[in-house]
mmCIF file of C-alpha atoms and ligand atoms in Angstrom:
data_model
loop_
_atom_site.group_PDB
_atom_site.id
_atom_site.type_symbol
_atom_site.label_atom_id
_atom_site.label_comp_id
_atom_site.label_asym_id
_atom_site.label_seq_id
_atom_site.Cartn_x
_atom_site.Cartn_y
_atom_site.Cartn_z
ATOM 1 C CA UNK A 209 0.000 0.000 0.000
ATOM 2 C CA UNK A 210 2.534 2.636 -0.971
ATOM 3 C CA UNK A 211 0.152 5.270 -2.813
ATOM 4 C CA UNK A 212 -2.002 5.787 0.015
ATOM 5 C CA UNK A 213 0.158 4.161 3.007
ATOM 6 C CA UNK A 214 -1.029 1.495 5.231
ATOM 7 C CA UNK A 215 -1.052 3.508 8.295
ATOM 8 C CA UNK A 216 -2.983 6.338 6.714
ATOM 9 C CA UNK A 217 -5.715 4.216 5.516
ATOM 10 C CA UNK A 218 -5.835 2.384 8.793
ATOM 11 C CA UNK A 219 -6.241 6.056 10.797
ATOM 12 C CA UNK A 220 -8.881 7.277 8.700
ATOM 13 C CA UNK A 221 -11.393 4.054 8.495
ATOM 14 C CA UNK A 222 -10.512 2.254 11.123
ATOM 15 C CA UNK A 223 -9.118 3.286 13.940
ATOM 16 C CA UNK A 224 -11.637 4.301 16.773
ATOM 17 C CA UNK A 225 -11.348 5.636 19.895
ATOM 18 C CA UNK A 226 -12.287 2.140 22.507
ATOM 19 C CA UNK A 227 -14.180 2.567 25.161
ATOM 20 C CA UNK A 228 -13.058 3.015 28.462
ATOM 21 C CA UNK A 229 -10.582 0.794 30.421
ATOM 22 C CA UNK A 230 -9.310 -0.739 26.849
ATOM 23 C CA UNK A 231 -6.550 -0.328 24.523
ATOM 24 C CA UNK A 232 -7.458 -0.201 20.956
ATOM 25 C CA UNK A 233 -5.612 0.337 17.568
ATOM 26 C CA UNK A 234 -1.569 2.025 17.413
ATOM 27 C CA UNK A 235 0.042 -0.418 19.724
ATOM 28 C CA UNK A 236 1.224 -4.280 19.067
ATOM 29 C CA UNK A 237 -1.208 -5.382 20.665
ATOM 30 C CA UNK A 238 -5.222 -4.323 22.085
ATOM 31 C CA UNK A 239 -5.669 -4.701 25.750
ATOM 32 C CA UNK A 240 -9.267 -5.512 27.550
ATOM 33 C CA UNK A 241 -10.013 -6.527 31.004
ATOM 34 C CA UNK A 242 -12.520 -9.510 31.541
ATOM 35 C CA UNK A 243 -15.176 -9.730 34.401
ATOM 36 C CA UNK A 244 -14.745 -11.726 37.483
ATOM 37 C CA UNK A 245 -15.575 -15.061 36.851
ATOM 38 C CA UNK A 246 -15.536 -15.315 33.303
ATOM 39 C CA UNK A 247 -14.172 -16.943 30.609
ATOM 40 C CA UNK A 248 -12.390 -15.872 27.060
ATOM 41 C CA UNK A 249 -14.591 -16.867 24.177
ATOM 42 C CA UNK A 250 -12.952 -16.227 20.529
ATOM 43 C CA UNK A 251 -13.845 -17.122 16.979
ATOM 44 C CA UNK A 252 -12.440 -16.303 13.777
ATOM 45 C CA UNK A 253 -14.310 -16.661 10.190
ATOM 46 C CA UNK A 254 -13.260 -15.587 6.883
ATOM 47 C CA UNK A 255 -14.562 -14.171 3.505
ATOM 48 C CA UNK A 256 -12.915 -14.726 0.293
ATOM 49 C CA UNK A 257 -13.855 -12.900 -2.969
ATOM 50 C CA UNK A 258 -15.427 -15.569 -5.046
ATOM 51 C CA UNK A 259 -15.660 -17.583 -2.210
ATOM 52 C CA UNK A 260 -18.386 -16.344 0.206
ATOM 53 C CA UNK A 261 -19.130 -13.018 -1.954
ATOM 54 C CA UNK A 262 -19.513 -12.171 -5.652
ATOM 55 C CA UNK A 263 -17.081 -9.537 -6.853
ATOM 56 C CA UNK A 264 -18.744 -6.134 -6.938
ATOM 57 C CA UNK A 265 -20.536 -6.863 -3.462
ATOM 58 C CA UNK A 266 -21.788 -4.008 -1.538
ATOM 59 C CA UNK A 267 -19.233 -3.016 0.481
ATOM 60 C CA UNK A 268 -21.495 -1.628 3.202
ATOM 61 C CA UNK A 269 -23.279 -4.815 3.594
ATOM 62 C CA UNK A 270 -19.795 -6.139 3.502
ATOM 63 C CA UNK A 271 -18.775 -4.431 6.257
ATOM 64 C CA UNK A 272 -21.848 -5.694 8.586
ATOM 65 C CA UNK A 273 -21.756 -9.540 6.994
ATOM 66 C CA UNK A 274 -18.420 -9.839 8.146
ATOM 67 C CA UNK A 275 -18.973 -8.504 11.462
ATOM 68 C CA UNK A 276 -22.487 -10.244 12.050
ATOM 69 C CA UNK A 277 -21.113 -14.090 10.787
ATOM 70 C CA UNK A 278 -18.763 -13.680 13.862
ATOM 71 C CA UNK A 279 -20.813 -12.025 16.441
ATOM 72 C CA UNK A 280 -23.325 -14.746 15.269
ATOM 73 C CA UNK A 281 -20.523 -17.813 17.278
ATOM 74 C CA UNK A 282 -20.450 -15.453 19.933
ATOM 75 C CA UNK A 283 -24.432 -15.520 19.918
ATOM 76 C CA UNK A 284 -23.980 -19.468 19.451
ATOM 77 C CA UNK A 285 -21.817 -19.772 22.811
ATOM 78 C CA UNK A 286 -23.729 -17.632 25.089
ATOM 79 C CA UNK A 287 -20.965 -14.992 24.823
ATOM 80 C CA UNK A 288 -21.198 -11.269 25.273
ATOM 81 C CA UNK A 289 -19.060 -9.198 23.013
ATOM 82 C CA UNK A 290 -16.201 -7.606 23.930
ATOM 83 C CA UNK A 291 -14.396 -6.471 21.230
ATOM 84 C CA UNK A 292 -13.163 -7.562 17.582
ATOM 85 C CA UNK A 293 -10.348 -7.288 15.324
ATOM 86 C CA UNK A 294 -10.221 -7.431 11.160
ATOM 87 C CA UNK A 295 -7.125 -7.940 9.077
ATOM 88 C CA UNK A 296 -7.932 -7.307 5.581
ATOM 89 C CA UNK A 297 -6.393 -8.069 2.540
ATOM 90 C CA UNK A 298 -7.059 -5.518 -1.043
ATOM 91 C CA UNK A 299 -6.649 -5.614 -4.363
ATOM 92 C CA UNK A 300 -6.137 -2.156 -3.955
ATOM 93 C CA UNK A 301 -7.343 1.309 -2.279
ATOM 94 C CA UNK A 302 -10.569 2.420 -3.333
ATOM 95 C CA UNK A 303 -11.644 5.055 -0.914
ATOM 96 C CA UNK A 304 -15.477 4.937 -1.727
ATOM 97 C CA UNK A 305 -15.453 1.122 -1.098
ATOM 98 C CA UNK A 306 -13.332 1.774 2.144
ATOM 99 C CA UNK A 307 -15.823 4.527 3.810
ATOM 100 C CA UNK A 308 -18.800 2.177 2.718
ATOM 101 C CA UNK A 309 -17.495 -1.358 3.913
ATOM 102 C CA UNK A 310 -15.741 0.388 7.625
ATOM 103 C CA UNK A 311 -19.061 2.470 7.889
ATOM 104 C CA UNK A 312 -21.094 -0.944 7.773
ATOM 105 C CA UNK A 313 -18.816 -2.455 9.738
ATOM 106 C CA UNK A 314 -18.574 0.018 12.883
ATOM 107 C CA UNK A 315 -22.320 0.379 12.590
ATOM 108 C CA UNK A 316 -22.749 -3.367 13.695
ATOM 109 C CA UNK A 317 -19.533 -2.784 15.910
ATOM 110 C CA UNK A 318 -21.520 0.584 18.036
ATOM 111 C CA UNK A 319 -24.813 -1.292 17.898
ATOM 112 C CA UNK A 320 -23.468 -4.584 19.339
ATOM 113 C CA UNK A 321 -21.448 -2.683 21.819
ATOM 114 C CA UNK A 322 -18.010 -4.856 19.868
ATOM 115 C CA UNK A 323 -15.721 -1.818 19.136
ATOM 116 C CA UNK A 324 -12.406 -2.528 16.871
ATOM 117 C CA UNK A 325 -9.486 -2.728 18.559
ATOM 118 C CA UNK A 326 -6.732 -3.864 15.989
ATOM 119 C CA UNK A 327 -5.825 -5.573 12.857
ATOM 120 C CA UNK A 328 -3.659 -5.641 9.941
ATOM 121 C CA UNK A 329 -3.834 -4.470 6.510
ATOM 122 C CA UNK A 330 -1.771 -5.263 3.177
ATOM 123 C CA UNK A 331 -2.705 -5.481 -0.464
ATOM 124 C CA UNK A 332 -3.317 -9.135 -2.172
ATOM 125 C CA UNK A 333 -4.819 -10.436 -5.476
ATOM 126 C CA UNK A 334 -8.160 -10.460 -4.160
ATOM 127 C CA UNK A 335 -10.451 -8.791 -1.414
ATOM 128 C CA UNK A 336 -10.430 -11.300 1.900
ATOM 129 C CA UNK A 337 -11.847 -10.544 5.233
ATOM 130 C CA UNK A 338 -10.803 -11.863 8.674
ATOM 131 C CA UNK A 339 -12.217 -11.089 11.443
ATOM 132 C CA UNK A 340 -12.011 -12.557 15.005
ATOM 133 C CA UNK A 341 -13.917 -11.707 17.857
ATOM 134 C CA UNK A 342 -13.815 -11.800 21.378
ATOM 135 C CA UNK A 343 -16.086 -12.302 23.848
ATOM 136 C CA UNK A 344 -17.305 -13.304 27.303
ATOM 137 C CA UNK A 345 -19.672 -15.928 28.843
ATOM 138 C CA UNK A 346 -19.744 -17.129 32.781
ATOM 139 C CA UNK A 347 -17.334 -19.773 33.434
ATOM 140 C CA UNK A 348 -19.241 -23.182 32.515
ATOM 141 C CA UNK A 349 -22.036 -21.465 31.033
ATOM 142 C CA UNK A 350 -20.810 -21.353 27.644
ATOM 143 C CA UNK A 351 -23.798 -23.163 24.982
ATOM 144 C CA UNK A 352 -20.830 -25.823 23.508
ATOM 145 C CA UNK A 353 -21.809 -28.308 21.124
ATOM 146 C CA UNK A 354 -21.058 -31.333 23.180
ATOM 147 C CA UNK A 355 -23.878 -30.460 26.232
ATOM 148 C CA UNK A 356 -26.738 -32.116 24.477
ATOM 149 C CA UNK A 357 -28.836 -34.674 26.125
ATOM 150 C CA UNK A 358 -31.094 -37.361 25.163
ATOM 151 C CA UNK A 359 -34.290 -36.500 26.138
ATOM 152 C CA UNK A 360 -33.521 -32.367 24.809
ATOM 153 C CA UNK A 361 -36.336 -30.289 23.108
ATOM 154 C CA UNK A 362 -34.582 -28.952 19.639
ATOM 155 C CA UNK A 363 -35.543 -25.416 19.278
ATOM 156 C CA UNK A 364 -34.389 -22.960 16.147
ATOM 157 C CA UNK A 365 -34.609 -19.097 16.538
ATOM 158 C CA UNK A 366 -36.299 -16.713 13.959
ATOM 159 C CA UNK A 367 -37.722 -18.441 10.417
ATOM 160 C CA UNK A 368 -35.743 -20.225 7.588
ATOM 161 C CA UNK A 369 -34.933 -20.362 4.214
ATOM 162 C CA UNK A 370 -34.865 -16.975 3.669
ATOM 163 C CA UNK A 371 -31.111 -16.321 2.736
ATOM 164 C CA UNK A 372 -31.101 -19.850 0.925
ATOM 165 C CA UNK A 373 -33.595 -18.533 -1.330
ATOM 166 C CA UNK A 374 -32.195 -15.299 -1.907
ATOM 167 C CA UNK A 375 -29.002 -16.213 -3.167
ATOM 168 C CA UNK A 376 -30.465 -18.926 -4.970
ATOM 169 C CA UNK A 377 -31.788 -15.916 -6.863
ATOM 170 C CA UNK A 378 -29.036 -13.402 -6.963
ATOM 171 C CA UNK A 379 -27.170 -16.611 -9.028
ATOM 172 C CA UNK A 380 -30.209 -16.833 -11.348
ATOM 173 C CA UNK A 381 -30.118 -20.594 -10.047
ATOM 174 C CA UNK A 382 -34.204 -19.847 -10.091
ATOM 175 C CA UNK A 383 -36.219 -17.658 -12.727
ATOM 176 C CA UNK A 384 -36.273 -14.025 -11.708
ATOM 177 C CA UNK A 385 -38.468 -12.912 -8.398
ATOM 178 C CA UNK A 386 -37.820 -9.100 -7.694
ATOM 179 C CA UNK A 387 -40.760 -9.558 -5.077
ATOM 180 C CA UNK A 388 -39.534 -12.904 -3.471
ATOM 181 C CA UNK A 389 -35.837 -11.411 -3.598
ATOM 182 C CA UNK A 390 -37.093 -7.998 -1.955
ATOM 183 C CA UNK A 391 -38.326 -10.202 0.665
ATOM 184 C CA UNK A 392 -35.458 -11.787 1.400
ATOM 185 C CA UNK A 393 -32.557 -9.973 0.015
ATOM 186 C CA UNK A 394 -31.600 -8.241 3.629
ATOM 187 C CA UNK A 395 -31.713 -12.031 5.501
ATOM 188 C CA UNK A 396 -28.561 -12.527 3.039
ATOM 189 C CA UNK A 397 -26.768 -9.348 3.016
ATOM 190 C CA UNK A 398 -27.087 -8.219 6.429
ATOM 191 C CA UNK A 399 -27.990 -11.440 8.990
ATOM 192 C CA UNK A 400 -29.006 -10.055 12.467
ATOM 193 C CA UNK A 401 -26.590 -11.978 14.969
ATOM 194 C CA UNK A 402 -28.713 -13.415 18.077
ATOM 195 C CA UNK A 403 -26.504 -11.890 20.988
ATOM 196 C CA UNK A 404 -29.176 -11.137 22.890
ATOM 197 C CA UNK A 405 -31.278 -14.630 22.640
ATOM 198 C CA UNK A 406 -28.177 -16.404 23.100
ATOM 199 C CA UNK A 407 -26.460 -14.388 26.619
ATOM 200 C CA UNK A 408 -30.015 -15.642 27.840
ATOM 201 C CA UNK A 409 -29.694 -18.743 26.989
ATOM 202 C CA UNK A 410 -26.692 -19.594 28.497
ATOM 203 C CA UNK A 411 -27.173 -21.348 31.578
ATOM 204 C CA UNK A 412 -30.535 -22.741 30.494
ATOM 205 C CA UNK A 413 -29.855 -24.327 27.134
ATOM 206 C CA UNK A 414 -27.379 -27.048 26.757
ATOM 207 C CA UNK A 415 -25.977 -27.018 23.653
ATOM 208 C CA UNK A 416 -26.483 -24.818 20.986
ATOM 209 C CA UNK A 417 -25.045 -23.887 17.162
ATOM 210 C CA UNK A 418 -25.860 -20.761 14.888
ATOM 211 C CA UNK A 419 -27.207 -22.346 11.273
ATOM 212 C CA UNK A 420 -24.528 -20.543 8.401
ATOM 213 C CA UNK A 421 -24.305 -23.912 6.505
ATOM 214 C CA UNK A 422 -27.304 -25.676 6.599
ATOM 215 C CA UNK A 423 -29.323 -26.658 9.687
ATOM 216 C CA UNK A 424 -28.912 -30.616 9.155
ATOM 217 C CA UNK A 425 -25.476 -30.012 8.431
ATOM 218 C CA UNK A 426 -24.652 -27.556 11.456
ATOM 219 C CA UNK A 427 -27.345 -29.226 14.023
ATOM 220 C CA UNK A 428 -25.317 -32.817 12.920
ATOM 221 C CA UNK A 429 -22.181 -31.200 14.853
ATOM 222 C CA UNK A 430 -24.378 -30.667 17.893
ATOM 223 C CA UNK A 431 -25.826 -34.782 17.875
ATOM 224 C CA UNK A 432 -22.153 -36.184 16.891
ATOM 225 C CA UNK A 433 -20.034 -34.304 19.941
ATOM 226 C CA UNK A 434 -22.904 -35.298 21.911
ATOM 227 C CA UNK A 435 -22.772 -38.625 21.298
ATOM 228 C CA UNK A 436 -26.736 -38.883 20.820
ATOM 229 C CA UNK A 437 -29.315 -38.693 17.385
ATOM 230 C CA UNK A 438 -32.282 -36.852 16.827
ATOM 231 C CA UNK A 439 -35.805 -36.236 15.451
ATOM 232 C CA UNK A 440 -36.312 -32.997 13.417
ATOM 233 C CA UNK A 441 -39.985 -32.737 12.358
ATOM 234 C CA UNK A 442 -40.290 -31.120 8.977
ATOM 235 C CA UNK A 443 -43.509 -29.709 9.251
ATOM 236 C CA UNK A 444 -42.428 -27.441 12.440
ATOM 237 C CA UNK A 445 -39.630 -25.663 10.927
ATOM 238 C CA UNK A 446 -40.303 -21.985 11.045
ATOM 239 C CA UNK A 447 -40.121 -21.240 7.618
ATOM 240 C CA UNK A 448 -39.791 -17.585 5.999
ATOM 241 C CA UNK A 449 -42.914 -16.435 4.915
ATOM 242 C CA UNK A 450 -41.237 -15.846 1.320
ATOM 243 C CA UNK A 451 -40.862 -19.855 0.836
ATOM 244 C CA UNK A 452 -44.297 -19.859 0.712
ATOM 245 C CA UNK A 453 -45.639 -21.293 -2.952
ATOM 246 C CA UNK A 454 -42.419 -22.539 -3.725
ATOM 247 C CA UNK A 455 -41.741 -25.881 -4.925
ATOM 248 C CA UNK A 456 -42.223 -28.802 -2.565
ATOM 249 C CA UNK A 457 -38.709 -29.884 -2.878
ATOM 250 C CA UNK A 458 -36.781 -26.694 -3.096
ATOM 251 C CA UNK A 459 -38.668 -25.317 -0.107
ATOM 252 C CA UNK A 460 -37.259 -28.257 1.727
ATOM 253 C CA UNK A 461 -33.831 -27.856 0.863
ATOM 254 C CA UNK A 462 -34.024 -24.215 1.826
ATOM 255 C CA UNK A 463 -34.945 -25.250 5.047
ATOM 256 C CA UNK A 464 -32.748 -28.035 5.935
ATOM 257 C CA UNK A 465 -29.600 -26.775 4.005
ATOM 258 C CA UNK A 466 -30.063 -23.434 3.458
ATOM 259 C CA UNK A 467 -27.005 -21.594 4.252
ATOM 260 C CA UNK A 468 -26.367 -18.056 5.944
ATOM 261 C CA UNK A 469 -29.406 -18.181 8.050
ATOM 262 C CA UNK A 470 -27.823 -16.982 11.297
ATOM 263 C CA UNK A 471 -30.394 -18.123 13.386
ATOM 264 C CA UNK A 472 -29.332 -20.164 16.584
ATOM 265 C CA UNK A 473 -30.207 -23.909 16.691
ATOM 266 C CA UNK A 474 -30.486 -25.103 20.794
ATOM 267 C CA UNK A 475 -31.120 -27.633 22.734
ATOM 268 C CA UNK A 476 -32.477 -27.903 26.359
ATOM 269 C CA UNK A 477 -34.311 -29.578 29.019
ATOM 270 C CA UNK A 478 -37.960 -29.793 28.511
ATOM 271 C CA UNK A 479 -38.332 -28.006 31.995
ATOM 272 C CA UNK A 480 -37.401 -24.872 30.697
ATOM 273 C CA UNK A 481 -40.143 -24.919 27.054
ATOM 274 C CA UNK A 482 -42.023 -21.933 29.110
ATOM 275 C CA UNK A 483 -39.579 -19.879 29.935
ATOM 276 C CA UNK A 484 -37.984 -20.168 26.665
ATOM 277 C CA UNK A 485 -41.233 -18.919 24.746
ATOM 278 C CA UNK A 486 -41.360 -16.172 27.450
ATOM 279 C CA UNK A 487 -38.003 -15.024 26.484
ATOM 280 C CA UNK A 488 -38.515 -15.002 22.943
ATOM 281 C CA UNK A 489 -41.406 -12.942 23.050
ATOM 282 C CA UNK A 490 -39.751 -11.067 25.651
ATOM 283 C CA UNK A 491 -36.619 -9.926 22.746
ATOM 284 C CA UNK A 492 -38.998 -9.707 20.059
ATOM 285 C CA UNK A 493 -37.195 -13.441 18.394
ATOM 286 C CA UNK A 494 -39.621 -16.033 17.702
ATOM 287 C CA UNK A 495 -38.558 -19.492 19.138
ATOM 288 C CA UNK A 496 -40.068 -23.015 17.643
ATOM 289 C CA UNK A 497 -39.664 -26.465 18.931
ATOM 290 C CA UNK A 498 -38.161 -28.686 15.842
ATOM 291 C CA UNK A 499 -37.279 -31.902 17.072
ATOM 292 C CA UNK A 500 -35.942 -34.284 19.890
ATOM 293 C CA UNK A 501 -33.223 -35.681 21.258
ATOM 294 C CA UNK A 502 -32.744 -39.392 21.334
ATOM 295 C CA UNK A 503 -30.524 -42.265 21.785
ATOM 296 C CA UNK A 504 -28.754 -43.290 18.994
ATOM 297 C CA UNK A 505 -26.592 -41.575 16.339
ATOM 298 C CA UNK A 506 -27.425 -39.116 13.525
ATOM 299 C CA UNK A 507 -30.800 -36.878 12.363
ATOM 300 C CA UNK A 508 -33.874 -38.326 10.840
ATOM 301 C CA UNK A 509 -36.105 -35.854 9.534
ATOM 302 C CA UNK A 510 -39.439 -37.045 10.126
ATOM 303 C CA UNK A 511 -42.672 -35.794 8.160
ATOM 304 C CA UNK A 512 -46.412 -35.425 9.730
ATOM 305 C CA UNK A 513 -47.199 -38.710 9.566
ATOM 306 C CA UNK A 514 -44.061 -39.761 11.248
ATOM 307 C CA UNK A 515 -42.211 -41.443 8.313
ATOM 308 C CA UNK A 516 -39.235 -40.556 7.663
ATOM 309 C CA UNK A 517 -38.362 -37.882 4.831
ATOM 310 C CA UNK A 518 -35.332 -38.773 2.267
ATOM 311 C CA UNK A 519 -32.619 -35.696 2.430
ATOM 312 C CA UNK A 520 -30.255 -35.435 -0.068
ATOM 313 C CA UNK A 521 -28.660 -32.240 0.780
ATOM 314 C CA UNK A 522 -26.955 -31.717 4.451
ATOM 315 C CA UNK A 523 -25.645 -27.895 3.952
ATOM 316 C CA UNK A 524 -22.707 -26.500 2.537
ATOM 317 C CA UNK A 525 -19.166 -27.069 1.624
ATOM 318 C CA UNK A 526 -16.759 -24.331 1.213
ATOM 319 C CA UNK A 527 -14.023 -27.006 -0.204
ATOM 320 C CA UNK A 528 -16.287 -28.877 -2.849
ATOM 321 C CA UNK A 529 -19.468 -26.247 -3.576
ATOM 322 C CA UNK A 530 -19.057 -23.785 -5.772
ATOM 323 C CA UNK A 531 -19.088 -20.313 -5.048
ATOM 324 C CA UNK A 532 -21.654 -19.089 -2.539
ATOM 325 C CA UNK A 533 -21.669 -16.669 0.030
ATOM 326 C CA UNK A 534 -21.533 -18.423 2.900
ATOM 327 C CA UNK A 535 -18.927 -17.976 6.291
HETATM 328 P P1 ADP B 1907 2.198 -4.515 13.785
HETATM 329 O O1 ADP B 1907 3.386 -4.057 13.009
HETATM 330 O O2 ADP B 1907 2.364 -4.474 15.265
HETATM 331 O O3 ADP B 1907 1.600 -5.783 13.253
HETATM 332 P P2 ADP B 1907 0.527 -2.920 12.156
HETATM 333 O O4 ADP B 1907 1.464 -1.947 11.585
HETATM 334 O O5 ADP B 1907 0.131 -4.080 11.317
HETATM 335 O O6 ADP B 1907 1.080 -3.399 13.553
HETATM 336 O O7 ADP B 1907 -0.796 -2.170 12.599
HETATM 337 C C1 ADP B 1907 -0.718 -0.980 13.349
HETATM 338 C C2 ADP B 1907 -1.893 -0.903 14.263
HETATM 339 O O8 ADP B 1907 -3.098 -0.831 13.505
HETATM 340 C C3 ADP B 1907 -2.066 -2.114 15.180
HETATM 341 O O9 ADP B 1907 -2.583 -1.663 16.415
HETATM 342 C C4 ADP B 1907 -3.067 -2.965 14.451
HETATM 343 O O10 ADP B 1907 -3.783 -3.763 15.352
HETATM 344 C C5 ADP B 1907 -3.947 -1.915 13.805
HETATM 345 N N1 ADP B 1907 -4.573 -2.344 12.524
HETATM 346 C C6 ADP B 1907 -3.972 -2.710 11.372
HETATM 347 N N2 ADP B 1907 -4.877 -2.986 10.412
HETATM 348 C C7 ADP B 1907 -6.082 -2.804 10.970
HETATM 349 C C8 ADP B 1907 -7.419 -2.942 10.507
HETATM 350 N N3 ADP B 1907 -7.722 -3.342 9.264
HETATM 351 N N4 ADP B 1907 -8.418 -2.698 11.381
HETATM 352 C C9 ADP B 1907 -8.153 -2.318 12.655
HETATM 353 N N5 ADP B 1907 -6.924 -2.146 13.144
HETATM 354 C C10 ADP B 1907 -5.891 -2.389 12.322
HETATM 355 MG MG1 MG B 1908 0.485 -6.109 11.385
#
């Protein structure tokens, strides 16, 4: 970065003055204290150019995906957010894309209460984004994946399908549907992480995963480190209202393998189904009951009548899909 220097660009987009009792971007490292009693929780994802985004992306929405995917594990642990940091890699320095993607970016960051405290910057063939959060949850509260128990209710946050569908769209994998995509087109670009749902959660769920490739694919993580299998019932999943009229079998497959949903998939003790409806309607999230936890290994989706439904698709596969625009 020699035209405009590294340092320059780094002052003017994204350096921010942290909040109190922190150290945030000029020194070699950021410093943050941690309340009594707590533990570290940190998680890194990553977008690639062609990877997880189409070239000539909005930047602003850029700026919040990258944020949200992260704050989104956070969400999934029962963390609160402390702080984050970004090292970014660019073709080269476009200062309109730079004010739009930091402005989207630190929007999420002020609203989520995660400010940016450090980084690193250098120029590359193609745009990538890293960033890596940190966060805090009560020491053995944290919502891991291995907690589940046989016996669990299987709950998912929010509706489905939504993001699945619109990217399906923005590919022109499906014939054009400006009303269907103006339904959905903010569920892919800018995912609402569930930070609050999730700091509630922890210490009454058990286990718990956010959905970003697929919810047999990323609830399957949850029933193999636990050691147990499951019963999802197809005809509870909260779909998005925009699947409705859709095609039997691509409906489906939005729901079960849709990608980039965000929402959190948890399990937990039947004991606590009322107070978890309370706190969903409490934050405004809806909360649905999908499914059971049993003995055995692996997910059968089961359909009304209790047979069980065929699934071809699990999620997706950064390694062997092609390109999407999932983290
Ligand atoms: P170092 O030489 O110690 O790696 P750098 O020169 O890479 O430091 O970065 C200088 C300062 O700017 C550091 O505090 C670093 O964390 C921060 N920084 C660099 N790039 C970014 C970025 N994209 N976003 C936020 N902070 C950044
Ligand atoms: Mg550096």
């Amino acid at each position: 970065m020699q035209a405009d220097g590294e340092f320059d660009l780094i002052a003017r987009y994204f350096k921010r003055s942290p909040p109190d009792r922190m150290l945030g971007v000029g020194d070699d490292c950021a410093l943050m204290p941690l309340s009594a009693g707590c533990e570290l929780a940190v998680s890194t994802d990553m977008l690639v150019e062609g990877r997880h985004f189409l070239p000539g992306a909005d930047p602003g929405a850029l700026g919040h995906k990258a944020l949200a995917v992260n704050l989104s594990d956070l969400a999934a642990m029962g963390a609160r957010p402390l702080a984050c940091t970004l090292a970014l890699c660019l073709p080269a320095v476009d200062h309109a894309w730079l004010a739009a993607f930091s402005e989207g970016f630190h929007a999420l960051a002020r609203d989520t209460h995660c400010p940016l405290v450090g980084g690193d910057t250098t120029r590359g063939d193609r745009v990538v984004l890293s960033v890596t959060v940190l966060g805090e949850v009560r020491r053995s509260h944290a919502l891991r994946r291995d907690a589940a128990r046989v016996g669990d209710d299987v709950w998912v946050s929010g509706t489905l399908g939504a993001a699945d569908l619109a990217l399906r769209l923005v590919l022109g994998q499906l014939p054009a549907d400006p009303e269907r995509l103006r339904a959905t087109q903010s569920a892919l670009d800018r995912p609402t992480p569930r930070l609050k749902l999730g700091r509630y959660l922890a210490g009454v769920a058990h286990a718990a995963i956010d959905i970003s490739d697929g919810l047999l694919q990323d609830f399957g993580h949850i029933v193999q480190a636990s050691h147990c299998g499951a019963d999802l019932w197809l005809d509870a999943l909260p779909a998005h209202p925009a699947l409705a009229g859709l095609d039997e079998s691509l409906r489906r497959e939005a729901l079960l393998a849709g990608g980039d949903a965000y929402e959190l998939c948890f399990t937990a003790r039947p004991l606590w189904r009322e107070q978890i409806e309370v706190l969903g309607r409490q934050l405004g999230v809806p909360v649905t009951r999908v499914g059971t936890l049993v003995r055995g290994q692996g997910v059968r989706v089961l359909d009304g009548s209790g047979q069980v439904v065929p699934v071809t698709r699990r999620g997706f596969d950064h390694f062997t899909d092609p390109c999407g625009d999932r983290a």
